[in-house]
Structures are given as C-alpha cells and as structure tokens.
Coordinates of C-alpha atoms in Angstrom, one line a residue:
Chain V
M22 CA 111.9 84.3 128.7
A23 CA 109.2 81.8 128.0
A24 CA 107.2 84.4 126.1
V25 CA 110.1 85.2 123.8
V26 CA 110.6 81.5 123.1
G27 CA 106.9 81.0 122.4
H28 CA 106.7 83.9 120.0
C29 CA 109.9 82.8 118.1
V30 CA 108.7 79.2 117.8
N31 CA 105.5 80.5 116.2
I32 CA 107.3 82.9 113.9
E33 CA 109.6 80.0 112.7
S34 CA 107.0 77.3 112.4
K35 CA 104.0 79.4 111.1
L36 CA 105.7 82.3 109.2
G37 CA 108.8 80.4 108.0
V38 CA 111.1 83.2 109.2
P39 CA 114.3 82.3 111.1
T40 CA 114.6 83.8 114.5
V41 CA 117.1 84.3 117.3
P42 CA 115.5 84.8 120.8
L43 CA 117.7 86.8 123.1
I44 CA 117.6 85.6 126.7
T45 CA 119.9 86.3 129.6
S46 CA 122.2 83.4 130.4
E47 CA 120.7 82.9 133.9
F48 CA 118.0 81.0 132.1
Y49 CA 120.2 78.8 130.0
E50 CA 119.2 75.5 131.7
Q51 CA 115.5 76.5 131.9
V52 CA 115.3 77.3 128.2
K53 CA 117.5 74.4 127.0
T54 CA 115.9 71.6 129.0
H55 CA 112.4 72.9 129.3
H56 CA 110.9 75.7 127.2
T57 CA 112.3 74.9 123.8
I58 CA 111.3 71.2 124.2
Q59 CA 107.9 72.0 125.5
K60 CA 107.3 74.4 122.7
G61 CA 108.2 71.6 120.2
M62 CA 111.4 73.2 119.0
P63 CA 114.4 71.8 120.9
G64 CA 116.8 73.2 118.3
L65 CA 115.6 76.8 118.6
R66 CA 118.7 78.9 118.3
V67 CA 118.8 81.1 121.4
T68 CA 121.6 83.6 122.0
Y69 CA 122.2 84.1 125.6
L70 CA 123.1 87.6 127.0
I71 CA 125.3 88.7 129.9
P72 CA 122.9 89.3 132.8
P73 CA 121.4 91.6 133.8
V74 CA 120.5 93.9 130.9
W75 CA 117.9 96.0 132.7
G76 CA 119.7 98.8 134.5
K77 CA 122.8 98.9 132.4
T78 CA 123.8 102.0 130.4
A79 CA 124.0 102.0 126.6
E80 CA 127.8 102.0 126.9
Q81 CA 127.8 98.9 129.1
I82 CA 125.4 97.1 126.7
R83 CA 127.5 98.1 123.7
D84 CA 130.5 96.4 125.3
D85 CA 128.4 93.4 126.3
I86 CA 127.1 92.6 122.8
V87 CA 130.6 92.3 121.4
G88 CA 131.6 90.3 124.5
N89 CA 131.2 86.5 124.7
S90 CA 127.9 84.8 125.3
P91 CA 128.4 82.9 128.7
P92 CA 127.3 79.4 127.6
T93 CA 129.0 79.3 124.2
G94 CA 132.0 81.6 124.5
K95 CA 131.2 83.2 121.1
M96 CA 130.9 86.9 120.5
I97 CA 127.2 87.7 120.9
M98 CA 126.6 89.6 117.7
R99 CA 128.6 87.1 115.6
E100 CA 126.6 84.3 117.2
I101 CA 123.3 86.0 116.2
V102 CA 124.5 86.2 112.6
E103 CA 125.6 82.6 112.7
N104 CA 122.3 81.4 114.2
L105 CA 120.4 83.0 111.3
T106 CA 122.7 81.7 108.5
K107 CA 124.2 78.4 109.5
P108 CA 122.2 75.6 107.8
L109 CA 119.9 73.5 109.9
T110 CA 121.3 70.2 111.1
A111 CA 119.5 66.8 110.7
E112 CA 118.6 66.9 114.4
E113 CA 117.1 70.4 114.0
K114 CA 115.0 69.2 111.1
K115 CA 113.4 66.4 113.0
T116 CA 109.6 66.2 113.2
G117 CA 107.2 63.9 115.0
I118 CA 105.7 63.5 118.4
I119 CA 107.5 63.1 121.8
E120 CA 105.4 61.2 124.2
Q121 CA 105.7 62.2 127.9
S122 CA 105.1 60.2 131.0
S123 CA 104.5 61.2 134.5
G124 CA 105.9 57.9 135.8
P125 CA 104.3 55.0 137.6
A126 CA 100.8 55.1 138.9
S127 CA 101.8 53.8 142.4
F128 CA 104.8 53.2 144.6
T129 CA 105.5 50.5 147.1
D130 CA 108.0 50.8 149.9
T131 CA 108.3 51.5 153.6
T132 CA 106.7 54.6 154.9
D133 CA 110.0 56.3 155.7
H134 CA 111.4 55.5 152.3
L135 CA 108.2 56.7 150.6
Q136 CA 108.3 60.0 152.5
Q137 CA 111.9 60.4 151.4
M138 CA 111.1 59.4 147.8
F139 CA 108.2 62.0 147.6
L140 CA 110.5 64.7 149.0
E141 CA 113.5 63.9 146.8
N142 CA 111.3 63.8 143.7
R143 CA 109.8 67.1 144.5
M144 CA 106.3 65.8 145.0
T145 CA 106.0 67.7 148.3
D146 CA 106.4 71.2 149.6
Y147 CA 109.4 69.9 151.6
M148 CA 107.1 69.3 154.6
P149 CA 106.0 65.7 155.6
I150 CA 102.9 64.5 153.9
I151 CA 100.1 62.1 154.6
L152 CA 101.0 59.2 152.4
P153 CA 98.2 58.7 149.8
T154 CA 97.3 55.0 150.3
E155 CA 94.4 53.6 148.2
E156 CA 92.3 53.5 151.3
R157 CA 92.9 57.1 152.3
V158 CA 92.2 58.3 148.7
A159 CA 89.0 56.2 148.6
E160 CA 87.9 57.9 151.8
M161 CA 88.8 61.3 150.4
L162 CA 86.7 60.6 147.2
K163 CA 83.6 60.2 149.4
G164 CA 83.7 64.0 149.6
T165 CA 82.4 64.4 146.1
S166 CA 79.8 62.8 143.9
H167 CA 82.0 63.2 140.8
D168 CA 83.6 60.2 139.0
P169 CA 87.2 59.7 140.1
D170 CA 88.3 59.4 136.5
E171 CA 86.6 62.6 135.4
V172 CA 89.1 65.2 134.1
V173 CA 88.8 68.2 136.3
G174 CA 91.1 70.5 134.3
K175 CA 94.6 71.3 133.1
M176 CA 97.2 73.5 134.6
A177 CA 100.5 75.2 133.7
A178 CA 103.0 77.2 135.6
H179 CA 101.6 80.4 134.1
T180 CA 98.0 81.1 133.3
A181 CA 96.9 83.9 131.0
M182 CA 94.2 86.2 132.2
P183 CA 90.7 85.1 131.0
G184 CA 90.1 86.6 127.6
D185 CA 93.8 87.5 127.0
N186 CA 95.2 86.8 123.5
N187 CA 98.4 85.4 124.7
V188 CA 101.0 82.9 123.4
E189 CA 100.9 79.7 125.4
V190 CA 104.0 79.8 127.5
F191 CA 104.1 76.6 129.5
E192 CA 102.6 73.2 128.7
H193 CA 99.4 72.2 130.4
W194 CA 99.2 69.0 132.4
F195 CA 95.8 67.3 132.9
Y196 CA 94.4 65.8 136.1
T197 CA 91.4 63.9 137.2
V198 CA 89.2 64.0 140.3
R199 CA 91.3 61.1 141.7
T200 CA 94.6 63.1 141.2
V201 CA 93.1 66.1 143.1
A202 CA 92.0 63.7 145.9
I203 CA 95.5 62.2 146.1
N204 CA 97.0 65.6 146.6
A205 CA 94.3 66.6 149.1
V206 CA 95.2 63.5 151.2
M207 CA 98.8 64.4 151.0
A208 CA 98.0 67.9 152.3
G209 CA 96.1 66.6 155.3
A210 CA 92.7 67.7 154.1
R211 CA 89.4 66.0 155.1
P212 CA 86.9 64.6 152.6
E213 CA 84.5 67.5 153.2
Y214 CA 87.1 70.0 152.0
L215 CA 87.3 68.2 148.6
P216 CA 84.6 70.2 146.8
V217 CA 86.4 73.4 147.6
I218 CA 89.7 72.0 146.3
L219 CA 88.0 70.6 143.2
A220 CA 86.4 73.9 142.5
V221 CA 89.8 75.6 142.7
A222 CA 91.4 72.9 140.6
S223 CA 88.6 73.2 137.9
T224 CA 89.9 76.7 137.1
G225 CA 93.4 75.5 136.1
K226 CA 94.9 78.4 138.0
E227 CA 98.3 77.6 139.4
G228 CA 98.8 77.8 143.1
I229 CA 102.5 78.7 142.6
S230 CA 103.2 81.3 139.9
V231 CA 106.4 81.0 137.9
S232 CA 106.9 84.8 138.0
D233 CA 110.2 86.2 139.1
N234 CA 108.1 88.7 141.1
S235 CA 107.4 86.0 143.7
F236 CA 103.6 86.3 143.6
T237 CA 101.3 84.5 145.9
E238 CA 97.8 83.2 145.3
G239 CA 94.8 83.4 147.4
L240 CA 91.2 82.2 148.0
I241 CA 88.2 84.1 149.2
I242 CA 85.6 81.6 150.4
N243 CA 82.0 82.5 151.0
G244 CA 78.7 80.9 151.8
P245 CA 77.5 78.0 153.9
I246 CA 80.5 75.9 153.2
R247 CA 82.5 78.0 155.7
D248 CA 80.7 76.6 158.7
E249 CA 80.1 73.2 157.1
I250 CA 83.8 72.5 157.0
G251 CA 85.0 74.6 159.9
L252 CA 86.8 77.4 158.1
N253 CA 88.0 80.0 160.5
Y254 CA 86.9 83.5 159.9
G255 CA 87.2 84.7 163.5
I256 CA 90.4 85.5 165.4
G257 CA 93.5 84.7 163.3
A258 CA 91.4 84.2 160.1
L259 CA 94.3 84.4 157.8
G260 CA 96.6 82.3 159.9
P261 CA 97.1 78.5 160.5
F262 CA 94.3 78.1 163.1
S263 CA 92.0 75.6 161.6
Q264 CA 92.5 72.4 159.7
A265 CA 90.4 73.6 156.8
N266 CA 92.3 76.9 156.4
S267 CA 95.6 75.2 156.8
T268 CA 95.1 72.3 154.3
I269 CA 93.0 73.7 151.5
G270 CA 95.7 76.1 150.3
R271 CA 98.4 73.4 150.8
A272 CA 96.3 71.0 148.7
W273 CA 96.2 73.6 145.9
N274 CA 100.0 74.0 146.0
L275 CA 100.7 70.2 146.0
L276 CA 98.3 69.8 143.1
S277 CA 100.1 72.6 141.3
I278 CA 103.5 70.9 141.9
N279 CA 102.4 67.4 141.0
A280 CA 99.6 67.9 138.5
G281 CA 100.5 71.2 137.0
N282 CA 104.3 70.9 137.0
C283 CA 104.6 74.2 138.9
G284 CA 107.1 75.3 141.5
R285 CA 110.3 73.7 140.0
V286 CA 113.1 76.1 140.7
G287 CA 114.9 77.0 137.6
T288 CA 112.2 75.9 135.2
T289 CA 108.7 76.6 136.4
Y290 CA 109.5 78.7 139.4
M291 CA 111.7 81.8 139.1
G292 CA 110.7 84.0 142.1
V293 CA 113.8 86.1 142.9
I294 CA 113.1 86.5 146.6
G295 CA 110.3 83.9 147.1
N296 CA 107.2 84.4 149.2
P297 CA 106.5 82.8 152.5
M298 CA 102.8 83.0 151.6
N299 CA 103.5 80.3 149.0
W300 CA 103.5 77.7 151.8
N301 CA 99.7 77.8 152.0
N302 CA 98.6 80.7 150.0
V303 CA 96.3 83.4 151.4
I304 CA 93.1 81.7 152.5
M305 CA 90.3 84.1 153.5
A306 CA 86.9 82.9 154.6
E307 CA 84.8 86.0 154.9
N308 CA 83.1 86.9 158.1
E309 CA 79.8 87.5 156.4
E310 CA 77.8 87.5 159.6
A311 CA 79.8 90.3 161.2
S312 CA 80.3 92.4 158.1
P313 CA 78.1 95.5 157.6
W314 CA 78.1 94.9 153.8
K315 CA 76.9 92.3 151.3
P316 CA 79.3 89.3 151.2
F317 CA 82.0 89.3 148.6
H318 CA 80.4 86.6 146.5
V319 CA 77.0 88.3 146.5
R320 CA 78.7 91.5 145.1
R321 CA 79.9 89.2 142.3
G322 CA 76.4 88.1 141.4
F323 CA 76.0 84.9 143.4
K324 CA 73.2 84.2 145.9
P325 CA 73.9 84.4 149.6
S326 CA 73.1 80.7 149.9
D327 CA 75.7 79.8 147.3
S328 CA 79.1 78.4 148.4
V329 CA 81.7 80.2 146.3
V330 CA 85.5 80.3 146.1
T331 CA 87.2 83.3 144.4
L332 CA 90.7 82.9 143.3
C333 CA 93.2 85.8 143.8
E334 CA 96.7 86.6 142.7
G335 CA 99.1 89.2 143.9
W336 CA 101.9 90.3 146.2
G337 CA 100.2 89.2 149.4
I338 CA 98.5 90.6 152.4
L339 CA 100.2 92.3 155.4
S340 CA 99.1 94.4 158.4
A341 CA 98.1 98.0 157.7
K342 CA 100.3 98.9 160.7
N343 CA 103.1 98.4 158.3
S344 CA 102.0 101.6 156.5
R345 CA 103.2 105.0 157.7
Y346 CA 99.6 106.2 157.2
S347 CA 98.3 103.9 159.8
V348 CA 98.9 105.7 163.1
W349 CA 97.2 105.2 166.4
A350 CA 94.8 107.9 167.4
R351 CA 92.0 108.3 169.7
E352 CA 89.6 109.0 166.8
M353 CA 90.7 106.8 164.0
D354 CA 90.1 108.1 160.5
F355 CA 89.8 104.6 159.0
S356 CA 88.4 105.6 155.6
G357 CA 91.0 108.4 155.2
T358 CA 93.9 106.0 156.1
L359 CA 92.5 103.4 153.8
K360 CA 92.3 106.0 151.0
K361 CA 96.0 106.8 151.4
I362 CA 97.1 103.2 151.5
V363 CA 95.0 102.2 148.6
A364 CA 96.4 105.1 146.6
D365 CA 99.9 103.8 147.3
Q366 CA 99.3 100.3 145.9
D367 CA 100.7 99.1 142.6
M368 CA 98.5 98.9 139.6
L369 CA 99.3 95.3 138.6
F370 CA 97.0 93.7 141.2
G371 CA 95.2 96.8 142.5
A372 CA 94.5 97.1 146.2
M373 CA 92.8 94.7 148.6
A374 CA 91.8 95.7 152.1
V375 CA 91.1 92.9 154.5
L376 CA 89.1 94.6 157.3
S377 CA 88.2 93.2 160.7
P378 CA 84.5 93.6 161.5
P379 CA 85.0 96.5 163.9
V380 CA 87.0 98.5 161.3
A381 CA 84.4 97.7 158.6
N382 CA 81.6 98.9 161.0
Y383 CA 83.5 102.1 161.8
I384 CA 83.7 102.8 158.0
R385 CA 80.0 101.9 157.6
D386 CA 79.2 104.4 160.3
E387 CA 81.2 107.1 158.5
G388 CA 78.5 106.9 155.8
F389 CA 79.7 104.1 153.6
D390 CA 76.7 101.8 153.8
T391 CA 77.8 99.9 150.7
V392 CA 81.2 98.7 149.5
E393 CA 80.4 100.4 146.2
K394 CA 80.2 103.8 147.9
L395 CA 83.4 103.2 149.7
V396 CA 85.2 102.1 146.5
Q397 CA 83.8 105.2 144.8
F398 CA 85.2 107.4 147.6
L399 CA 88.6 105.7 147.4
S400 CA 88.8 106.0 143.7
E401 CA 87.9 109.7 143.5
S402 CA 89.9 111.0 146.5
A403 CA 93.0 109.1 145.6
G404 CA 93.1 110.7 142.2
G405 CA 92.8 114.2 143.7
Q406 CA 96.1 113.8 145.4
G407 CA 98.2 113.6 142.3
G408 CA 101.7 112.2 142.6
F409 CA 103.0 110.2 145.5
P410 CA 106.3 110.1 147.3
Q411 CA 107.8 107.2 145.5
A412 CA 107.0 108.6 142.1
K413 CA 110.5 109.7 141.3
E414 CA 111.8 106.2 142.1
M415 CA 109.5 104.5 139.6
P416 CA 110.8 103.5 136.2
P417 CA 109.4 105.6 133.3
F418 CA 106.1 104.4 131.8
P419 CA 105.4 104.3 128.0
K420 CA 104.4 107.7 126.7
G421 CA 100.7 108.4 126.3
K422 CA 99.8 105.6 128.7
L423 CA 99.3 107.7 131.9
P424 CA 97.7 111.0 132.9
Q425 CA 100.5 113.6 132.9
G426 CA 101.8 114.6 136.3
K427 CA 100.1 111.9 138.2
M428 CA 101.1 108.4 139.3
P429 CA 98.6 105.7 138.6
F430 CA 96.6 104.3 141.4
P431 CA 94.0 101.5 141.8
R432 CA 90.4 102.6 141.3
G433 CA 87.0 101.1 140.8
P434 CA 87.1 97.3 140.4
Q435 CA 90.8 97.3 141.1
I436 CA 89.9 98.1 144.8
N437 CA 88.5 95.1 146.7
I438 CA 87.2 94.8 150.2
V439 CA 87.0 91.6 152.3
V440 CA 85.8 91.5 155.9
T441 CA 87.2 88.8 158.1
G442 CA 88.9 88.1 161.4
G443 CA 88.0 88.7 165.0
A444 CA 86.3 91.6 166.8
N445 CA 88.9 91.9 169.5
N446 CA 90.6 95.0 168.2
N447 CA 90.6 97.6 165.4
Y448 CA 93.2 96.1 163.1
W449 CA 93.1 95.5 159.4
S450 CA 95.4 94.4 156.6
Y451 CA 95.9 95.2 153.0
G452 CA 97.9 94.3 150.0
G453 CA 97.9 93.9 146.2
M454 CA 95.7 91.0 145.5
A455 CA 93.5 90.9 142.4
P456 CA 90.4 88.6 142.4
R457 CA 90.1 86.4 139.3
Q458 CA 87.5 83.7 138.8
S459 CA 84.7 82.9 141.2
V460 CA 83.6 79.3 141.1
L461 CA 80.5 77.6 142.6
I462 CA 81.8 75.1 145.1
D463 CA 78.3 73.4 145.1
D464 CA 79.0 72.1 141.6
W465 CA 81.8 69.9 143.0
R466 CA 79.9 68.4 146.0
Chain W
M24 CA 122.8 15.6 195.1
K25 CA 122.2 19.1 196.3
K26 CA 124.7 20.4 193.9
C27 CA 123.0 18.5 191.0
I28 CA 119.6 20.0 191.9
F29 CA 121.1 23.4 192.1
L30 CA 122.7 23.0 188.7
I31 CA 119.3 21.8 187.2
I32 CA 117.5 24.8 188.8
L33 CA 120.2 27.1 187.5
A34 CA 119.9 25.5 184.0
I35 CA 116.1 25.9 184.1
L36 CA 116.4 29.6 185.2
S37 CA 119.0 30.3 182.5
L38 CA 116.7 28.7 179.9
N39 CA 113.8 30.8 181.1
L40 CA 116.1 33.9 181.0
L41 CA 117.1 33.1 177.5
I42 CA 113.5 32.6 176.5
C43 CA 112.5 35.9 178.1
L44 CA 115.3 37.7 176.5
S45 CA 114.4 36.2 173.1
V46 CA 110.7 37.2 173.5
L47 CA 111.7 40.6 174.7
D48 CA 114.1 41.0 171.8
H49 CA 111.4 39.8 169.4
Q50 CA 109.0 42.3 170.8
V51 CA 111.5 45.1 170.5
Q52 CA 112.3 44.0 167.0
A53 CA 108.6 43.7 166.1
K54 CA 108.1 47.2 167.4
G55 CA 111.1 48.5 165.5
N56 CA 110.0 46.8 162.3
A57 CA 106.5 48.0 162.4
G58 CA 107.4 51.0 160.3
E59 CA 109.4 48.8 157.9
D60 CA 106.2 47.1 156.5
K61 CA 105.8 48.1 152.9
I62 CA 102.8 49.9 151.7
T63 CA 101.5 51.0 148.4
V64 CA 100.6 54.6 147.7
L65 CA 99.2 56.4 144.6
S66 CA 101.1 58.8 142.4
P67 CA 99.9 62.4 142.8
K68 CA 101.2 63.4 139.3
G69 CA 99.1 64.8 136.5
Q70 CA 99.5 63.8 132.9
P71 CA 101.8 65.8 130.7
P72 CA 100.7 66.3 127.1
P73 CA 102.6 64.8 124.1
I74 CA 104.9 67.2 122.3
Q75 CA 104.4 67.9 118.6
L76 CA 107.8 68.9 117.1
K77 CA 107.5 72.0 115.0
P78 CA 109.6 72.7 111.9
M79 CA 112.3 75.3 112.2
A80 CA 112.5 77.9 109.4
P81 CA 115.3 77.4 106.9
R82 CA 118.3 79.5 107.5
L83 CA 119.4 82.3 105.2
D84 CA 122.5 81.9 102.9
T85 CA 123.6 85.3 103.9
L86 CA 122.3 88.4 105.7
D87 CA 123.6 90.6 102.9
G88 CA 120.8 92.6 101.5
K89 CA 118.4 91.1 104.0
T90 CA 116.0 92.8 106.5
V91 CA 116.3 91.8 110.1
Y92 CA 113.5 92.8 112.5
L93 CA 114.8 93.6 116.0
I94 CA 111.6 93.1 118.1
N95 CA 111.2 94.5 121.6
D96 CA 108.7 92.4 123.6
G97 CA 108.5 95.1 126.3
Y98 CA 110.9 94.1 129.0
L99 CA 112.9 96.9 130.6
G100 CA 116.2 97.7 128.9
T101 CA 115.4 95.9 125.7
D102 CA 115.0 99.2 123.9
I103 CA 118.6 100.1 124.7
L104 CA 119.8 96.6 123.9
L105 CA 118.2 96.4 120.5
G106 CA 119.2 100.0 119.7
E107 CA 122.8 99.0 120.3
M108 CA 122.4 95.9 118.1
Q109 CA 120.9 98.1 115.4
A110 CA 123.9 100.3 115.6
W111 CA 126.3 97.4 115.5
F112 CA 124.7 96.1 112.2
K113 CA 125.0 99.6 110.7
A114 CA 128.6 99.8 111.7
N115 CA 129.7 96.3 111.0
M116 CA 127.3 94.8 108.4
P117 CA 125.9 97.9 106.6
E118 CA 124.4 95.7 103.9
V119 CA 121.9 94.5 106.5
T120 CA 118.8 96.5 107.1
A121 CA 118.1 96.2 110.8
V122 CA 114.6 97.5 111.7
Y123 CA 113.6 98.2 115.3
K124 CA 110.0 97.2 116.2
M125 CA 108.0 97.3 119.4
K126 CA 105.6 94.3 119.9
G127 CA 102.2 95.5 120.9
G128 CA 99.4 93.6 122.6
G129 CA 100.0 94.7 126.2
G130 CA 102.3 92.3 127.8
F131 CA 105.2 89.9 127.1
T132 CA 103.0 87.0 126.2
A133 CA 100.4 89.0 124.2
E134 CA 100.1 88.2 120.5
D135 CA 100.5 91.0 118.0
P136 CA 98.8 89.8 114.8
V137 CA 99.6 93.1 112.9
L138 CA 103.3 92.7 113.6
W139 CA 103.2 89.0 112.7
A140 CA 101.7 89.9 109.3
E141 CA 104.3 92.6 108.8
I142 CA 107.1 90.1 109.6
E143 CA 105.7 87.6 107.1
E144 CA 105.6 90.2 104.4
K145 CA 108.8 92.2 105.0
A146 CA 111.2 90.5 107.4
D147 CA 113.8 87.9 106.3
A148 CA 114.9 87.2 109.9
V149 CA 113.8 88.1 113.4
V150 CA 115.8 88.8 116.6
M151 CA 113.5 89.1 119.6
G152 CA 114.3 90.2 123.1
M153 CA 114.4 90.0 125.9
G154 CA 113.9 86.9 128.0
H155 CA 114.9 88.1 131.4

C-alpha cells in the first residue's frame, strides 16, 4: 500500500492532479499514522476497501464497492467522488517542514528498568539485551578505525533493488558508526565482529523486510575474517553454535529496528505469517577449505584474501530432506535431485543450494568441476522438463511474459551455490535466497 | 549479684545479636540493592529525516465531463476491482469518462514516466489501486 501512497503523493504534488488511493482497510492505521505523513501529505484522501479484494469474484467486488468503507461508513464509490471534489481544508493546504526526533541520546535508570524500557519501547527483538553503557560502546568501537561520528548509511523498511527506478516507499533513517556499535553491544557482539556489522550496515539493506510475504535476510561471509572472528562453518554452520554466527545477524536486526525504523508490526512490518529466521537471519560462513569450487566471493570478482560479506534476501533455507525429490538411496543422484529441486523454486528469489562439503564433492566427481558448469546443467535440464506439478495451482501470469506451456524456473545467475557445514553426513539444504550486494569487510576494519 | 551479672551478660549478648542481625540485614539489603544502582546507557536509535509537507492538488468542482484514470498498480484482483468501478461510473455517472490503465515499470513501486506524462496531459483525476 505504501507504493500506491507514494505514487499518488507524487501525482498530486508534481502533476497537480487530484487522486484517491485505494487501500484495503486492514492498513488504515498504517497509512493514516505513518505512510501519508512520511510522504509529506498527511491529508491524502485514501478510500479504504473491504478486505480482501484478491480472490473475490466480480460479483462480490461489485457488491463491495457500493458497500460502506469500514473506517468511514460511507459508500465506497460515493466517497471516491467526494474525495475528488470536496474542496481542500485549511489543514490539507498546510505546507512547511515537520522536524522529527528519535528521542534522548541516553537513558539513566536501574538495569531492570532499562531492560524493561528498551523492551516496551520496541528497541529490542523481545529478548534480553546487553545494556549499551558508554564503556561497553567505547570497547566495541575499538573494533574499527572509523570515526564514531561518521555516517555509515541510511535505512528504510523497504529497499529497492540497486538500479531500480522505484518510488521511495519508506523514509530513510541515518546512522553513525557509534549507532551501529551501540546496537552491536546490545546484540552481544564482540568488537572484532564490528567490521562485518558495519559493512552490512553500509549497504542500507534492512535486516527485517516490511513485506507481507515474511521474507528473511541472509549473509554469506567469505575470506580470512571467518577464522579471525570464529565464525562457524563446520557442523551446524547455519545454527546458533558460535558467538559470531549468533550475534552478527542479531546486530543487523537490532540496527534495523532502532536505526532503520524497521520491524514495527502494523507500520513497517506486515509479514502475514512471520518467519522464525527473522530472529537472527540466515548467517552463512562458507567452508571454503572443504569446498571443491572457488569460494562464493571469488566467483563474484573478489580476491581469495579479501574478507567479504554478501547480503541475501528471500524465503529462507531449509533441509533438502523436506523435498519429495530427496530420497535416500545407496547411490545418490545429487545433481539430479538438485536439478529437480531448483526447478521447483520460485522465480522471485531464484534458488540457493547450501551444500555440505561431501555433497559438493560428490557433485564435483560427477563432472562438475566448476560451479558455472553445474549452474549451466541445472538451467538447461530444468527447462527441458516443461511444466511442474504445482502449475495448475499458480495464479495466471501476464500474457506474453512467459514461454507458453512451461512454468518459469530459476536459471543462470538466479541459481546460487554455497558450500558450508560439516562433513559428517551427506545432507544439504536449499531455499529461495537471492544474493544482492557484496561488500568488502576490510574497508570497515 | 549473680542475677545482675547474668542480666548484664544477657544484655551484652542481646546487643551483639542485634548488631549481628543489623549487619546481616545490611549485607542482604546491599546485595539486593546492587541491581538497583542507576546506570546510564546510550540510545540505539538512528536519526529520522525532517518531513517536507507537499501540496495536495486542488479538487475538482465536479466530475461531470471529466476524465478519471483508474490505474492498476499490478496487485492481484485490482483489474477486477477497477473494472467494476469503471462499470459503476458508466451506470451511475455516465458524464464521467473512466479510463482503465495498467501501470508499467515492473513492480508496485516502479515508476512509469510514460503514464505520468499521459496523466498530466489527459487526466483530470486519478484513482489508483490497490494497496493490499
């Protein structure tokens, strides 16, 4: 709904044409108290619809639009006409600047009260935090050579893809190195993790997406930094089994909540179901030493000696045993199984396979001595299969957008391979996670 | 005499007991109060930007004889919704020209400069949906 608000504000203010955005009434509070104000047009005349609209028949919608809008009680079509013709009020004609404040720079109280205050003011992830005293923050700042007052970046609850020509949907909040360090302290991070957290923060990518899809975010970490800070890329690599893995993703989330205004249910968070991976995001340090292929960051153009973090977004990662294609057999057809699973993934974020070293080595031994060859195989063979079982359940796509008779499937750069985890068995995981920016951690040491 | 000495000893013991209890109580209290000391912590918040209020477009005196663009931003079901609204205008306000348009650009948030130019030239009002 924020996109509709953004477009209508621009049409009104830049083109001088009156508008009525149509938004389902579930978003009344979000739009009234947040989006219209942030976009600089608190009086924008929205007409709220009876939810949901998607899935209703034409007959049902025909009845709805002559029914009453839930917040106002007015007949929807009559309200639209009124919103376009009723003269603007003095309040609606107001211009000027509204200054915003993020509140006091510090708080003084007992530790118990401070924990409670942070929690009640939604400055946490609802878990206890390490209270960011001046001493702890000063210690954290020793993890970087950057000036504490340096502006690291800005963040909003939704970030457009790089290069997209999109209307700005949410306001961007700014933050400094000190702000990042404060949130890192709260997350339980150590000073040596700070360059990784700063590198992530420098992208402005939110750790908690607003989307009603309940996305999760992720990091792929490569290079010497993995060993320097004790990132786990052995057994349980994607789980909470080292301080670095556990706190870096949490620091990103806390920064997003506090310095990017993300994750506020009803305004900057609308995930319908939510996602348990939002607790800490998907933190993946690659097991470069046990991988048969070039490390992920090297395939993206970095040197092996560079320490790099790559940000990802998507649905999440889960065990390949969840797939009906992944069956136990004496002779495992890993590349064949991978091909089928990849071909079943959604196009939005493509496919990401997170392979344990033994599985990656089996696939290498099948003849895929580079990831590029594997991706080529997955792209070609998936296309040859044509439609997939769930095809009939999918909503129709715009005409002319897709090859006739086939469902879309990830291919080429939409297929990504990461090698991590232990060598104690032949398991692997997969999901829809799209890599975005890769950032040099070394720039933030 | 013996009774007097006994009472003095008893008094001294009682005094000691009181002192011990007091010290013990103080120690317990000090332990309990340790977490009650106030500390100062730093705010983790970022800085929100100032908001520049933007002018709303003047409203129309009437929709009679005017062209209203019904713009679909691409969300599922919006085509049916705006189709029904177009039909409603035709049936109930035939003097209004309701034109259905699909916003391009590939995504809800994508800009569509061609459509914006067309609106500036041809549309008197816009109804856009759908925020979901």
